[in-house]
Amino acid sequence: GAGMGMTAPVSITAFPAEDGSLQQKVKVYLRIPNQFQASPPLPSDESIKIEERQGMTIYSTQFGGYAKEVDYVSYAGKLKSALGSEAAYRKDFYFCNGYDPPMKPYGRRNEVWFVKE
């Protein structure tokens, strides 16, 4: 029953298939606002879980526009190319992040994150 408003980023875990496309399983993460961190409201929907995401070091790339799956896949490929074979990062998933509400037409911020091993 508590409204928490929009938080940023909205973070989606992408699980790449062999061909680079995304599998049809996703996890969406929404940040709990500061005032609810100590004691978050309990979800009424059983499919919603509260998880604490541990600190991580990431490799990231940023891009603009209204991001679609094809954009995240493309920028993940560009980040992979930029990192080359020297960087150690998780290959079984990556994060697709959006920072802006849908009604913001310009200056949008999106990121792809690879988690450093």
mmCIF file of C-alpha atoms in Angstrom:
data_model
loop_
_atom_site.group_PDB
_atom_site.id
_atom_site.type_symbol
_atom_site.label_atom_id
_atom_site.label_comp_id
_atom_site.label_asym_id
_atom_site.label_seq_id
_atom_site.Cartn_x
_atom_site.Cartn_y
_atom_site.Cartn_z
ATOM 1 C CA GLY A 1 0.000 0.000 0.000
ATOM 2 C CA ALA A 2 3.012 2.346 0.111
ATOM 3 C CA GLY A 3 3.877 4.325 -3.022
ATOM 4 C CA MET A 4 7.620 4.651 -3.543
ATOM 5 C CA GLY A 5 7.750 6.461 -6.891
ATOM 6 C CA MET A 6 10.231 5.886 -9.702
ATOM 7 C CA THR A 7 13.827 5.056 -8.895
ATOM 8 C CA ALA A 8 16.857 4.979 -11.160
ATOM 9 C CA PRO A 9 18.316 3.052 -12.637
ATOM 10 C CA VAL A 10 15.828 0.389 -13.612
ATOM 11 C CA SER A 11 18.181 -2.533 -14.061
ATOM 12 C CA ILE A 12 17.374 -5.629 -16.115
ATOM 13 C CA THR A 13 19.572 -8.725 -16.018
ATOM 14 C CA ALA A 14 20.101 -9.965 -19.567
ATOM 15 C CA PHE A 15 21.083 -13.565 -20.217
ATOM 16 C CA PRO A 16 22.754 -13.753 -23.647
ATOM 17 C CA ALA A 17 22.245 -16.794 -25.886
ATOM 18 C CA GLU A 18 25.057 -18.294 -27.979
ATOM 19 C CA ASP A 19 24.239 -15.975 -30.913
ATOM 20 C CA GLY A 20 24.286 -12.834 -28.705
ATOM 21 C CA SER A 21 20.492 -12.439 -28.613
ATOM 22 C CA LEU A 22 18.800 -12.364 -25.219
ATOM 23 C CA GLN A 23 17.067 -15.361 -23.700
ATOM 24 C CA GLN A 24 13.460 -14.891 -22.698
ATOM 25 C CA LYS A 25 14.206 -14.943 -18.969
ATOM 26 C CA VAL A 26 14.810 -11.633 -17.253
ATOM 27 C CA LYS A 27 15.157 -10.184 -13.780
ATOM 28 C CA VAL A 28 14.164 -6.582 -13.256
ATOM 29 C CA TYR A 29 15.672 -4.669 -10.332
ATOM 30 C CA LEU A 30 14.203 -1.474 -8.911
ATOM 31 C CA ARG A 31 16.116 0.456 -6.283
ATOM 32 C CA ILE A 32 14.276 0.931 -3.006
ATOM 33 C CA PRO A 33 14.363 4.656 -2.100
ATOM 34 C CA ASN A 34 16.543 5.707 0.840
ATOM 35 C CA GLN A 35 13.666 6.334 3.258
ATOM 36 C CA PHE A 36 12.549 2.685 2.843
ATOM 37 C CA GLN A 37 16.011 1.042 2.928
ATOM 38 C CA ALA A 38 16.023 0.167 6.629
ATOM 39 C CA SER A 39 12.558 -1.388 6.571
ATOM 40 C CA PRO A 40 11.158 -1.911 3.064
ATOM 41 C CA PRO A 41 7.401 -2.489 2.716
ATOM 42 C CA LEU A 42 6.593 -6.155 2.135
ATOM 43 C CA PRO A 43 5.399 -6.912 -1.414
ATOM 44 C CA SER A 44 1.819 -8.142 -1.724
ATOM 45 C CA ASP A 45 2.677 -9.992 -4.959
ATOM 46 C CA GLU A 46 4.556 -13.276 -4.353
ATOM 47 C CA SER A 47 6.526 -12.907 -7.590
ATOM 48 C CA ILE A 48 8.232 -9.773 -6.195
ATOM 49 C CA LYS A 49 11.243 -10.404 -3.985
ATOM 50 C CA ILE A 50 13.386 -7.998 -1.999
ATOM 51 C CA GLU A 51 17.061 -8.769 -2.555
ATOM 52 C CA GLU A 52 20.187 -6.998 -1.458
ATOM 53 C CA ARG A 53 22.551 -6.579 -4.382
ATOM 54 C CA GLN A 54 26.132 -6.862 -3.265
ATOM 55 C CA GLY A 55 28.724 -4.289 -4.271
ATOM 56 C CA MET A 56 30.406 -4.934 -7.594
ATOM 57 C CA THR A 57 32.968 -3.520 -9.962
ATOM 58 C CA ILE A 58 31.653 -3.080 -13.478
ATOM 59 C CA TYR A 59 32.743 -2.292 -17.001
ATOM 60 C CA SER A 60 30.188 0.076 -18.503
ATOM 61 C CA THR A 61 29.175 1.833 -21.689
ATOM 62 C CA GLN A 62 26.572 4.571 -22.001
ATOM 63 C CA PHE A 63 24.235 5.537 -24.855
ATOM 64 C CA GLY A 64 21.164 7.694 -25.434
ATOM 65 C CA GLY A 65 17.703 7.387 -26.929
ATOM 66 C CA TYR A 66 14.762 5.106 -26.202
ATOM 67 C CA ALA A 67 16.623 1.820 -25.688
ATOM 68 C CA LYS A 68 15.247 -1.399 -27.119
ATOM 69 C CA GLU A 69 16.590 -4.938 -26.805
ATOM 70 C CA VAL A 70 18.497 -4.576 -30.078
ATOM 71 C CA ASP A 71 20.265 -1.479 -28.687
ATOM 72 C CA TYR A 72 21.361 -3.243 -25.505
ATOM 73 C CA VAL A 73 22.607 -6.233 -27.515
ATOM 74 C CA SER A 74 24.494 -3.911 -29.877
ATOM 75 C CA TYR A 75 26.154 -1.909 -27.084
ATOM 76 C CA ALA A 76 26.993 -5.106 -25.183
ATOM 77 C CA GLY A 77 28.799 -6.261 -28.338
ATOM 78 C CA LYS A 78 30.655 -2.950 -28.586
ATOM 79 C CA LEU A 79 31.676 -3.145 -24.921
ATOM 80 C CA LYS A 80 32.853 -6.731 -25.393
ATOM 81 C CA SER A 81 34.964 -5.644 -28.383
ATOM 82 C CA ALA A 82 36.405 -2.672 -26.492
ATOM 83 C CA LEU A 83 37.421 -4.883 -23.556
ATOM 84 C CA GLY A 84 39.079 -7.488 -25.770
ATOM 85 C CA SER A 85 40.322 -10.757 -24.347
ATOM 86 C CA GLU A 86 42.322 -9.283 -21.460
ATOM 87 C CA ALA A 87 39.438 -8.219 -19.199
ATOM 88 C CA ALA A 88 37.867 -10.827 -16.904
ATOM 89 C CA TYR A 89 34.110 -10.370 -16.533
ATOM 90 C CA ARG A 90 30.971 -12.504 -16.184
ATOM 91 C CA LYS A 91 29.883 -13.793 -19.587
ATOM 92 C CA ASP A 92 26.651 -15.534 -18.480
ATOM 93 C CA PHE A 93 24.728 -12.285 -17.860
ATOM 94 C CA TYR A 94 24.969 -8.506 -18.016
ATOM 95 C CA PHE A 95 22.869 -5.582 -16.827
ATOM 96 C CA CYS A 96 20.794 -3.270 -19.047
ATOM 97 C CA ASN A 97 20.067 -0.013 -17.233
ATOM 98 C CA GLY A 98 17.705 2.856 -17.955
ATOM 99 C CA TYR A 99 17.751 6.083 -15.965
ATOM 100 C CA ASP A 100 14.868 8.109 -17.387
ATOM 101 C CA PRO A 101 11.057 8.096 -17.207
ATOM 102 C CA PRO A 102 9.256 7.243 -20.463
ATOM 103 C CA MET A 103 8.035 10.821 -20.969
ATOM 104 C CA LYS A 104 11.559 12.285 -21.162
ATOM 105 C CA PRO A 105 12.154 12.711 -24.923
ATOM 106 C CA TYR A 106 15.727 14.067 -24.996
ATOM 107 C CA GLY A 107 18.986 13.529 -23.143
ATOM 108 C CA ARG A 108 18.133 9.963 -22.202
ATOM 109 C CA ARG A 109 20.738 7.799 -20.452
ATOM 110 C CA ASN A 110 21.102 4.037 -20.832
ATOM 111 C CA GLU A 111 24.004 1.795 -19.854
ATOM 112 C CA VAL A 112 25.230 -1.752 -20.301
ATOM 113 C CA TRP A 113 27.213 -3.201 -17.379
ATOM 114 C CA PHE A 114 29.511 -6.217 -17.378
ATOM 115 C CA VAL A 115 30.427 -7.418 -13.887
ATOM 116 C CA LYS A 116 34.166 -7.757 -13.322
ATOM 117 C CA GLU A 117 35.294 -11.167 -12.050
#
